[in-house]
Coordinates of C-alpha atoms in Angstrom, one line a residue:
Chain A
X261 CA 167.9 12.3 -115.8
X262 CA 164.9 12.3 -113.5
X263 CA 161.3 10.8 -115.1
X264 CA 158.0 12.6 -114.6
X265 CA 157.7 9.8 -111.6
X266 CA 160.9 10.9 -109.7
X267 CA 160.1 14.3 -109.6
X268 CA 158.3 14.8 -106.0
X269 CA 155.0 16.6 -105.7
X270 CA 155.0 20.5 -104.6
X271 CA 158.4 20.7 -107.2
X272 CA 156.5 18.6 -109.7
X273 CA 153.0 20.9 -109.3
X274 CA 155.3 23.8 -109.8
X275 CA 157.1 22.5 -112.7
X276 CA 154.2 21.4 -114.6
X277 CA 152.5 25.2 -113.7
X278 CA 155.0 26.9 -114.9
X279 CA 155.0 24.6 -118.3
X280 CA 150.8 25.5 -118.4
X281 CA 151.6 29.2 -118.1
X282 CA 154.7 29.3 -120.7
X283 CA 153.1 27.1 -123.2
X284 CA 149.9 29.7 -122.6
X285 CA 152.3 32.9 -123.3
X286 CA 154.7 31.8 -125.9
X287 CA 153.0 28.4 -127.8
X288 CA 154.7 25.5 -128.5
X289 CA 157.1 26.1 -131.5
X290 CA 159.3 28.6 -130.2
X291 CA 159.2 27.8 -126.4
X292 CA 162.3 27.3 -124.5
X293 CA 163.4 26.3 -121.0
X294 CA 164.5 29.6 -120.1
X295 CA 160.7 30.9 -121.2
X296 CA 159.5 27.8 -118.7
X297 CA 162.5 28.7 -116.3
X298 CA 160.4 32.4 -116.2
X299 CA 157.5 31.4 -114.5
X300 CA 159.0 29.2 -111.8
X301 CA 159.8 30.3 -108.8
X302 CA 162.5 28.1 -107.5
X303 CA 165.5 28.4 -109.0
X304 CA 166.0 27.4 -113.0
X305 CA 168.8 24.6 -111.6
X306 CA 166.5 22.8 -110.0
X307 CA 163.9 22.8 -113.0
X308 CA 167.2 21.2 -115.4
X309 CA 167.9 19.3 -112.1
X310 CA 164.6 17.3 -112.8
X311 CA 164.7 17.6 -116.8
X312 CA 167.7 17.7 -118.8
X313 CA 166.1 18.9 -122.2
X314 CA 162.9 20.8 -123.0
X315 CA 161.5 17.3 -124.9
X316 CA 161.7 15.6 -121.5
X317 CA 159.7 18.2 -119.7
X318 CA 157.2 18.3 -122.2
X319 CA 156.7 14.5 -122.4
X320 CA 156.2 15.0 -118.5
X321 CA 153.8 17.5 -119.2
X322 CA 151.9 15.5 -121.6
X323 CA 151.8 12.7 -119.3
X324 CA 150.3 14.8 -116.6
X325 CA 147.7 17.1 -119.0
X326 CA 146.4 13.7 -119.5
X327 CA 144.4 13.4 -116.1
X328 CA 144.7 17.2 -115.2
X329 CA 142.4 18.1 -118.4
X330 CA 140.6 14.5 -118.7
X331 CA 140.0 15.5 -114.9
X332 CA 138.0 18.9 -115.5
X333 CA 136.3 17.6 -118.3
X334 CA 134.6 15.0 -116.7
X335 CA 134.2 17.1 -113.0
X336 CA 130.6 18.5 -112.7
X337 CA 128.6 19.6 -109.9
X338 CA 125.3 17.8 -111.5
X339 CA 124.3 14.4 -112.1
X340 CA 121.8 15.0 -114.7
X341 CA 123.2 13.9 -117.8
X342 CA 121.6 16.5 -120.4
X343 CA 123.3 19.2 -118.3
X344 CA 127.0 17.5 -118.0
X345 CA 126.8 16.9 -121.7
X346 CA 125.8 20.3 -122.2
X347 CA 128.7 21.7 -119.6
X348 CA 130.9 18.9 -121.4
X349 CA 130.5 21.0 -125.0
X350 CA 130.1 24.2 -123.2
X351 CA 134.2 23.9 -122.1
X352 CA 135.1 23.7 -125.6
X353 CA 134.2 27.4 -126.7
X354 CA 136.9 30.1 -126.3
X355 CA 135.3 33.2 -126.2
X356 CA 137.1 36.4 -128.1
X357 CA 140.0 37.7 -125.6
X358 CA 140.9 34.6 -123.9
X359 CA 144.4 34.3 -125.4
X360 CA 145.6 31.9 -123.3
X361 CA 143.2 29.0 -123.7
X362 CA 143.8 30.3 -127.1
X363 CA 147.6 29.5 -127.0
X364 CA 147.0 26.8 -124.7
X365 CA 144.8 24.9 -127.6
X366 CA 147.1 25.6 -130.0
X367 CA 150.3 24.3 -128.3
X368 CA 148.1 21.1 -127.5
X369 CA 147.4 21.1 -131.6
X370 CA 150.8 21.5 -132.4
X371 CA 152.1 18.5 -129.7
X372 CA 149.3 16.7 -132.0
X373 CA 151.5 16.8 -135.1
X374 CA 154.4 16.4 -133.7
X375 CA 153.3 13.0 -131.9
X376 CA 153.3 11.4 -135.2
X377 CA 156.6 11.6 -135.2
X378 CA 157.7 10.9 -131.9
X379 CA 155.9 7.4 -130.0
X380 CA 155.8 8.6 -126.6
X381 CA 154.1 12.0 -127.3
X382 CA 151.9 9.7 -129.4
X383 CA 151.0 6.9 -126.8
X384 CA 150.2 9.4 -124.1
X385 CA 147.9 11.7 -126.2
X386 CA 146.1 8.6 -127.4
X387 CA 145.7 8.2 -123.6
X388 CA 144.2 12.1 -123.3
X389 CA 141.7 11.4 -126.4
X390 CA 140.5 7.8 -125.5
X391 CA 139.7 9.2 -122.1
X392 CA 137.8 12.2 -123.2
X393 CA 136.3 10.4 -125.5
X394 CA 135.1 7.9 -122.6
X395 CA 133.8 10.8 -120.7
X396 CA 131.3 11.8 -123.3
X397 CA 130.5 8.2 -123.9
X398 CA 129.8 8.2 -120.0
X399 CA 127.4 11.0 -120.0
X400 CA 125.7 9.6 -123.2
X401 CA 125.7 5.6 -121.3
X402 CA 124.0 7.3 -118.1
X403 CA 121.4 9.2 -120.2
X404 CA 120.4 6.0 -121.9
X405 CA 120.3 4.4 -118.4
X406 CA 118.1 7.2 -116.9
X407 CA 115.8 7.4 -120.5
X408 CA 116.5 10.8 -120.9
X409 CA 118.4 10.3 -124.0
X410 CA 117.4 7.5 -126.9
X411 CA 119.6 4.4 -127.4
X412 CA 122.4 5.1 -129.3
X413 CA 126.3 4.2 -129.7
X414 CA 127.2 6.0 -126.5
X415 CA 131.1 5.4 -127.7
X416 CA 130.6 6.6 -131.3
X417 CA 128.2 9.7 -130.5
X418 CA 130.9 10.9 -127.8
X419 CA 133.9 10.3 -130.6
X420 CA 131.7 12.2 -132.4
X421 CA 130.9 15.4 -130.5
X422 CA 134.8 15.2 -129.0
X423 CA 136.8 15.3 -132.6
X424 CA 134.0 18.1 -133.7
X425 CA 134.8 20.1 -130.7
X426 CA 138.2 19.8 -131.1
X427 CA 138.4 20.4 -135.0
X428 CA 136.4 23.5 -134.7
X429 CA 138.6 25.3 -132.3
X430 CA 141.4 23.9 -134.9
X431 CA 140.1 26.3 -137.4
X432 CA 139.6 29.1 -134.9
X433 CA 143.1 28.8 -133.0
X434 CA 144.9 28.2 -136.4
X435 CA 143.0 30.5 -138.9
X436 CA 141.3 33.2 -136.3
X437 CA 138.0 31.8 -137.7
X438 CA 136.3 34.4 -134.8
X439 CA 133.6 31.9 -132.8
X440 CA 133.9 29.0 -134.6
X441 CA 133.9 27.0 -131.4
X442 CA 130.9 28.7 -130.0
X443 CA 129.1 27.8 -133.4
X444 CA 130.1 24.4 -133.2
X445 CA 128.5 24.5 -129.8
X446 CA 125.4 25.9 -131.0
X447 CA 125.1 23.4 -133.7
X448 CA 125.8 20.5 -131.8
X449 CA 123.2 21.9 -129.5
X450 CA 120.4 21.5 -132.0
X451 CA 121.9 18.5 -134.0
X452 CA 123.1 15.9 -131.9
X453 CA 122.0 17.1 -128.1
X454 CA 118.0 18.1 -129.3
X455 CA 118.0 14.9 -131.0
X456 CA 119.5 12.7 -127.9
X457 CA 116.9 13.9 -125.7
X458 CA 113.3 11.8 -125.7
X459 CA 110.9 13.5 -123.8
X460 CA 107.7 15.2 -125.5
X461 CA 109.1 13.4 -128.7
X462 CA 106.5 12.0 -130.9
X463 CA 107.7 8.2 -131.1
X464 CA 107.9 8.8 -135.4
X465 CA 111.0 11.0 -134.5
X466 CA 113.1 8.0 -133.1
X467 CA 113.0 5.7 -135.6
X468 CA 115.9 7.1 -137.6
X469 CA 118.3 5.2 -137.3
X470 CA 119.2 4.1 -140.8
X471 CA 120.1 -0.1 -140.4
X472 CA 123.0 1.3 -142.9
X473 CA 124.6 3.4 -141.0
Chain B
X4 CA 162.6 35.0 -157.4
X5 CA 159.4 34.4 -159.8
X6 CA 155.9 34.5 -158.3
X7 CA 153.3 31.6 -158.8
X8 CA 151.6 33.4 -161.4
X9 CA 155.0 34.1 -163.3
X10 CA 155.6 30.1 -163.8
X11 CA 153.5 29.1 -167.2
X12 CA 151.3 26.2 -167.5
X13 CA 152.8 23.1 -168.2
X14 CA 155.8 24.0 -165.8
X15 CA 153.8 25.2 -163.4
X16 CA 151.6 22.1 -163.0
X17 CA 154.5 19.6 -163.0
X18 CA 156.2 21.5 -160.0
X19 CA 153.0 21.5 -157.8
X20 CA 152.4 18.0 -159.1
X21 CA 155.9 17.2 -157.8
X22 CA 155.1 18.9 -154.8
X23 CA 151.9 16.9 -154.3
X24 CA 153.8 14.2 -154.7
X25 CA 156.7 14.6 -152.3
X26 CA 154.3 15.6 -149.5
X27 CA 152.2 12.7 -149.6
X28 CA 155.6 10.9 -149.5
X29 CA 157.7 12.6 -147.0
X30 CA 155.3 14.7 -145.3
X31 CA 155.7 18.4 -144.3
X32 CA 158.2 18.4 -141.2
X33 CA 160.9 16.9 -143.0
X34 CA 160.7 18.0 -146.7
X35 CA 163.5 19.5 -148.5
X36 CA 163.8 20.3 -152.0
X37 CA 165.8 17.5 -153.2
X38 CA 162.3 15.6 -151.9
X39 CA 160.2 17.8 -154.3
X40 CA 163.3 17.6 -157.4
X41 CA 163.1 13.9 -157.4
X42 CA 159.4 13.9 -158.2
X43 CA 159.6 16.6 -160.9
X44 CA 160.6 14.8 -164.1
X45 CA 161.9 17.9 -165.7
X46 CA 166.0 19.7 -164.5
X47 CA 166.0 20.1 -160.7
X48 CA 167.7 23.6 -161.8
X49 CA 164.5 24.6 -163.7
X50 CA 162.8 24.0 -160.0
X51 CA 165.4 26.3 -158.3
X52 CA 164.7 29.1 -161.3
X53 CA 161.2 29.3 -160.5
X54 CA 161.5 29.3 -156.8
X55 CA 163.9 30.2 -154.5
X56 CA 163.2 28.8 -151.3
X57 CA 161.2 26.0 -150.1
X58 CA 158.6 28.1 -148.3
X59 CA 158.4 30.4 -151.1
X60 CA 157.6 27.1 -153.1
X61 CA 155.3 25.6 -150.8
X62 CA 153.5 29.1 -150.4
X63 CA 152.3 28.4 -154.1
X64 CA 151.6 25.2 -153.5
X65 CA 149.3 26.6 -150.9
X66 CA 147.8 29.0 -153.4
X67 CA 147.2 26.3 -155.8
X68 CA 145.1 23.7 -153.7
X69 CA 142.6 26.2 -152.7
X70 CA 141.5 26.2 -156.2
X71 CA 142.2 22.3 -156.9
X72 CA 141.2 20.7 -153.6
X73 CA 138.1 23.5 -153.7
X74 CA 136.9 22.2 -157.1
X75 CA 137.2 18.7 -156.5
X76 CA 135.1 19.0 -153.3
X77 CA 132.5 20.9 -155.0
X78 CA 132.6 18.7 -157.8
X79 CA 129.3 16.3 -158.7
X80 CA 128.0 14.1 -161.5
X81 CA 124.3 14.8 -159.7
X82 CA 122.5 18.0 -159.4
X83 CA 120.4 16.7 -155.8
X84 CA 121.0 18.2 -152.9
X85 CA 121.2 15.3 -150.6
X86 CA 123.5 13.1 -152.8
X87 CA 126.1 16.1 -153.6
X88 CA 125.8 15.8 -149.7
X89 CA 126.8 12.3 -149.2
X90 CA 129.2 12.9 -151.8
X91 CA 130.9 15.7 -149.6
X92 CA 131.1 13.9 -146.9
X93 CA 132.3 10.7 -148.1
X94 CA 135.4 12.3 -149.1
X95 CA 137.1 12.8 -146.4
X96 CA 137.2 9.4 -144.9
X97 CA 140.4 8.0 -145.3
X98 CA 140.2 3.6 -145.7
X99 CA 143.6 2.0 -143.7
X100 CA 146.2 1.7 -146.4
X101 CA 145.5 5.1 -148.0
X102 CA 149.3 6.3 -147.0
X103 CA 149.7 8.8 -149.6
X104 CA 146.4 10.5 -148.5
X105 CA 146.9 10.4 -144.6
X106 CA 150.6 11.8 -145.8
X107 CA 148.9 14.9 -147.3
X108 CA 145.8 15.2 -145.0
X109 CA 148.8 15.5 -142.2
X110 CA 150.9 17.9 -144.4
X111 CA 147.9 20.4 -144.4
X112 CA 147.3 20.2 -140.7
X113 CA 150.7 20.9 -140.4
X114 CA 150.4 24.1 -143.0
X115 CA 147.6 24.9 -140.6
X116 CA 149.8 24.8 -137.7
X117 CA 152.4 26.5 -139.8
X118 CA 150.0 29.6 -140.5
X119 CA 149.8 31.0 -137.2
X120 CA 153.7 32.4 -137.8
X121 CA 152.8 33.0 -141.0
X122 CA 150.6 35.6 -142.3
X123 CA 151.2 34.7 -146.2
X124 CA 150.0 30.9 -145.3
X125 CA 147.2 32.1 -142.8
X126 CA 145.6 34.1 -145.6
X127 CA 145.5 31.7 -148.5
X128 CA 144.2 28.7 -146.1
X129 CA 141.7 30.9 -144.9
X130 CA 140.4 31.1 -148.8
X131 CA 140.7 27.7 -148.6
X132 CA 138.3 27.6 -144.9
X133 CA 136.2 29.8 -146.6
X134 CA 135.6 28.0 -149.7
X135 CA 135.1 24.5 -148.6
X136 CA 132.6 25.6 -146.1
X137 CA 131.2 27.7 -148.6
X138 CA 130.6 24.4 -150.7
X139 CA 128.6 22.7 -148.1
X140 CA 126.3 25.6 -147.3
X141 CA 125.2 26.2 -151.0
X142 CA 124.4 22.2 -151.2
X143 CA 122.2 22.7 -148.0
X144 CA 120.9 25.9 -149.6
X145 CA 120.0 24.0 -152.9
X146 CA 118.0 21.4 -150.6
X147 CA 116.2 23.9 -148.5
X148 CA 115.4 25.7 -151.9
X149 CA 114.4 22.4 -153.4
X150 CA 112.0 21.5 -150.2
X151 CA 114.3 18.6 -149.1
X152 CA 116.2 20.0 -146.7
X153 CA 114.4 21.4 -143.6
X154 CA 115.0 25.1 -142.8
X155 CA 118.2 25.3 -141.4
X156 CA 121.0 28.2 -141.4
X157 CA 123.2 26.6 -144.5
X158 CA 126.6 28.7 -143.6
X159 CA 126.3 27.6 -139.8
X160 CA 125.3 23.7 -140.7
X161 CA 128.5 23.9 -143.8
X162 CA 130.8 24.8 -141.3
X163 CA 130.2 22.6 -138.6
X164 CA 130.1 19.6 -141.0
X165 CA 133.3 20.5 -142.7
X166 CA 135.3 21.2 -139.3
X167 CA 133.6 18.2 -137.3
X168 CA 135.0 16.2 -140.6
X169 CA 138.4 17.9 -140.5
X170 CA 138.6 17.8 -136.3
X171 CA 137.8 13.6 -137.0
X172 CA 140.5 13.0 -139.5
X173 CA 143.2 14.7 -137.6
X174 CA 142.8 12.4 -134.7
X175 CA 143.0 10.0 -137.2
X176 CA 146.3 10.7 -139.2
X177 CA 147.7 12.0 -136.0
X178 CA 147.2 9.7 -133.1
X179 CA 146.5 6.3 -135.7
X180 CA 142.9 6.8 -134.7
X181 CA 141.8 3.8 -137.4
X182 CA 138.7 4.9 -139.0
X183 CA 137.7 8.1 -137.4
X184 CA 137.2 9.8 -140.5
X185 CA 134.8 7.1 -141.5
X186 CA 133.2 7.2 -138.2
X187 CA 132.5 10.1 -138.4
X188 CA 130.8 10.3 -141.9
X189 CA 128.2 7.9 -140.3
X190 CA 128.1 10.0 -137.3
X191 CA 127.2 12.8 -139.4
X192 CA 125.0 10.5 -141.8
X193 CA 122.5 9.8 -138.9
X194 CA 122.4 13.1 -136.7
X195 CA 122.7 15.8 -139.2
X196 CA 122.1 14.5 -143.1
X197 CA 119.1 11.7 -141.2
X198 CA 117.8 15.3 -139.7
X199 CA 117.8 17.5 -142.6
X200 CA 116.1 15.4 -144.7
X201 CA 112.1 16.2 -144.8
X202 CA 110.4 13.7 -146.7
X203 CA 108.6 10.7 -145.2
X204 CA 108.6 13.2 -141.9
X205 CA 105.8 14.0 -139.3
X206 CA 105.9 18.1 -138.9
X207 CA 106.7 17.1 -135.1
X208 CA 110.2 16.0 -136.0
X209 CA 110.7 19.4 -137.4
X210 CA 110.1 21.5 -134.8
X211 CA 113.1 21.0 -132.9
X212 CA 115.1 24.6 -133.0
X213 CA 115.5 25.5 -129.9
X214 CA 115.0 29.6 -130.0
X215 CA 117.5 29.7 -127.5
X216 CA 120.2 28.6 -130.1

């Protein structure tokens, strides 16, 4: 039984590839390793070489999702922080026809449930959520810093925008609510990122932040 | 095999109260039954009469909370806008040590899951979608109409306060996220309810949709 550390690097790339690109076709409930075994191309013995049962490879997998996604969420060519936040929400939407971020969302959905019953799947996701979470925080720290954006909780308002993101393309992956995560866009756009930025705001518009709250 | 609406009344309520019951005990994944039968005070054969099969069962159940969860959401002792609002939003935040509702928040995000296979499922939760948002966006309508709200699109705001609610509590009954549902509600309190509010506002603060969106 070989751990997600074992396995060496072009086998482990290729392993956790073809894992992305099954998960994409086929979803989470009714995926197999022969259906993972299809889009590798070294031979299925070494894939059950390195993982004995389909739960082991997909703990691996979480494991590694964990910096590969966290990792192109928080990439961006720019420094500007209105623009990464923007390119931040922007990744969320799934546009009609893109099936396999489509799958791919809702496999990531359905590893959700079942890490509440299984502690590993659990721990690492916490990982993958504390760390996107942190790289909206980031953005929403540095525009503070730069007085581009008023002071708020940079660690709340990221929670914030994240678990909206993420429970709008709920609804659209699990219902086919058409462009729900572009709407959530669109009205995080005018709610939380128009209301971040300060400049050619009347100083009156600031001040609402109840002491309540 | 009897249909929801063939089971009467009185029968009829104590077996989706049973089944309210066990899910908030046992959850989704694991429910059987026997689970559902120990809650229902009346002959575990009287169960099996009315419905064959556990999904067949839970299908109903499904059927019945778009009415009963509907309601209550929509549900107010106040006719004004804002605190029907606060009112909405407040009830989704889950306090540590509410088990039972975490169990059945989970159970329904596991429906959800469920309703991709499942056309039947897919269909009435979609009612359900539908409805709760439905709820929101008349409350913002009623404060636009009543001058208290600013002018917003009320469909477009409903939703994306219902799903940013929805996205936040499933971090929280999934990943142990303590709080994110109440987070949340204060999240929402000071960037969107803070923002649709127009009294006590300079006309500046208003004039922050961004054509573009």
């Amino acid at each position: 039984m070989a751990s997600e550390v074992d396995v060496q690097g072009d086998t482990h790339d290729a392993i956790m590839g073809a894992t992305y690109h099954a998960l994409c076709k086929h979803g989470y409930a009714h995926l197999t390793m022969q259906d993972i075994a299809d889009e590798f191309d070294k031979s299925r013995s070494l894939l059950h070489y390195h993982y004995d049962t389909k739960e082991e490879l997909l703990l691996a997998f979480v494991d590694n999702i964990v910096g590969w996604i966290g990792d192109r969420l928080a990439e961006s060519e720019t420094e500007e922080p209105l623009e990464r936040l923007e390119e931040f929400i922007d990744r969320f939407v799934i546009e009609p026809g893109e099936e396999d971020r489509e799958t791919f969302a809702l496999a990531l959905l359905e590893l959700r449930v079942q890490a509440v019953h299984n502690e590993e799947f659990r721990e690492k996701l916490s990982v993958h959520y504390e760390k996107n979470v942190e790289t909206v925080a980031d953005i929403v720290a540095d525009g503070i810093d730069e007085g581009v954006f008023r002071e708020v909780d940079p660690e709340a308002t990221g929670e914030a925008i994240y678990t909206a993101l993420v429970g709008a393309r709920m609804y659209q992956v699990t219902l086919g609510a058409e462009h729900a995560s572009r709407r959530m866009r669109d009205q995080l756009a005018a709610f939380v990122v128009d209301d971040l930025i300060t400049d050619g705001r009347e100083p009156a518009a600031y001040a609402r932040d109840d002491p309540e709250n």
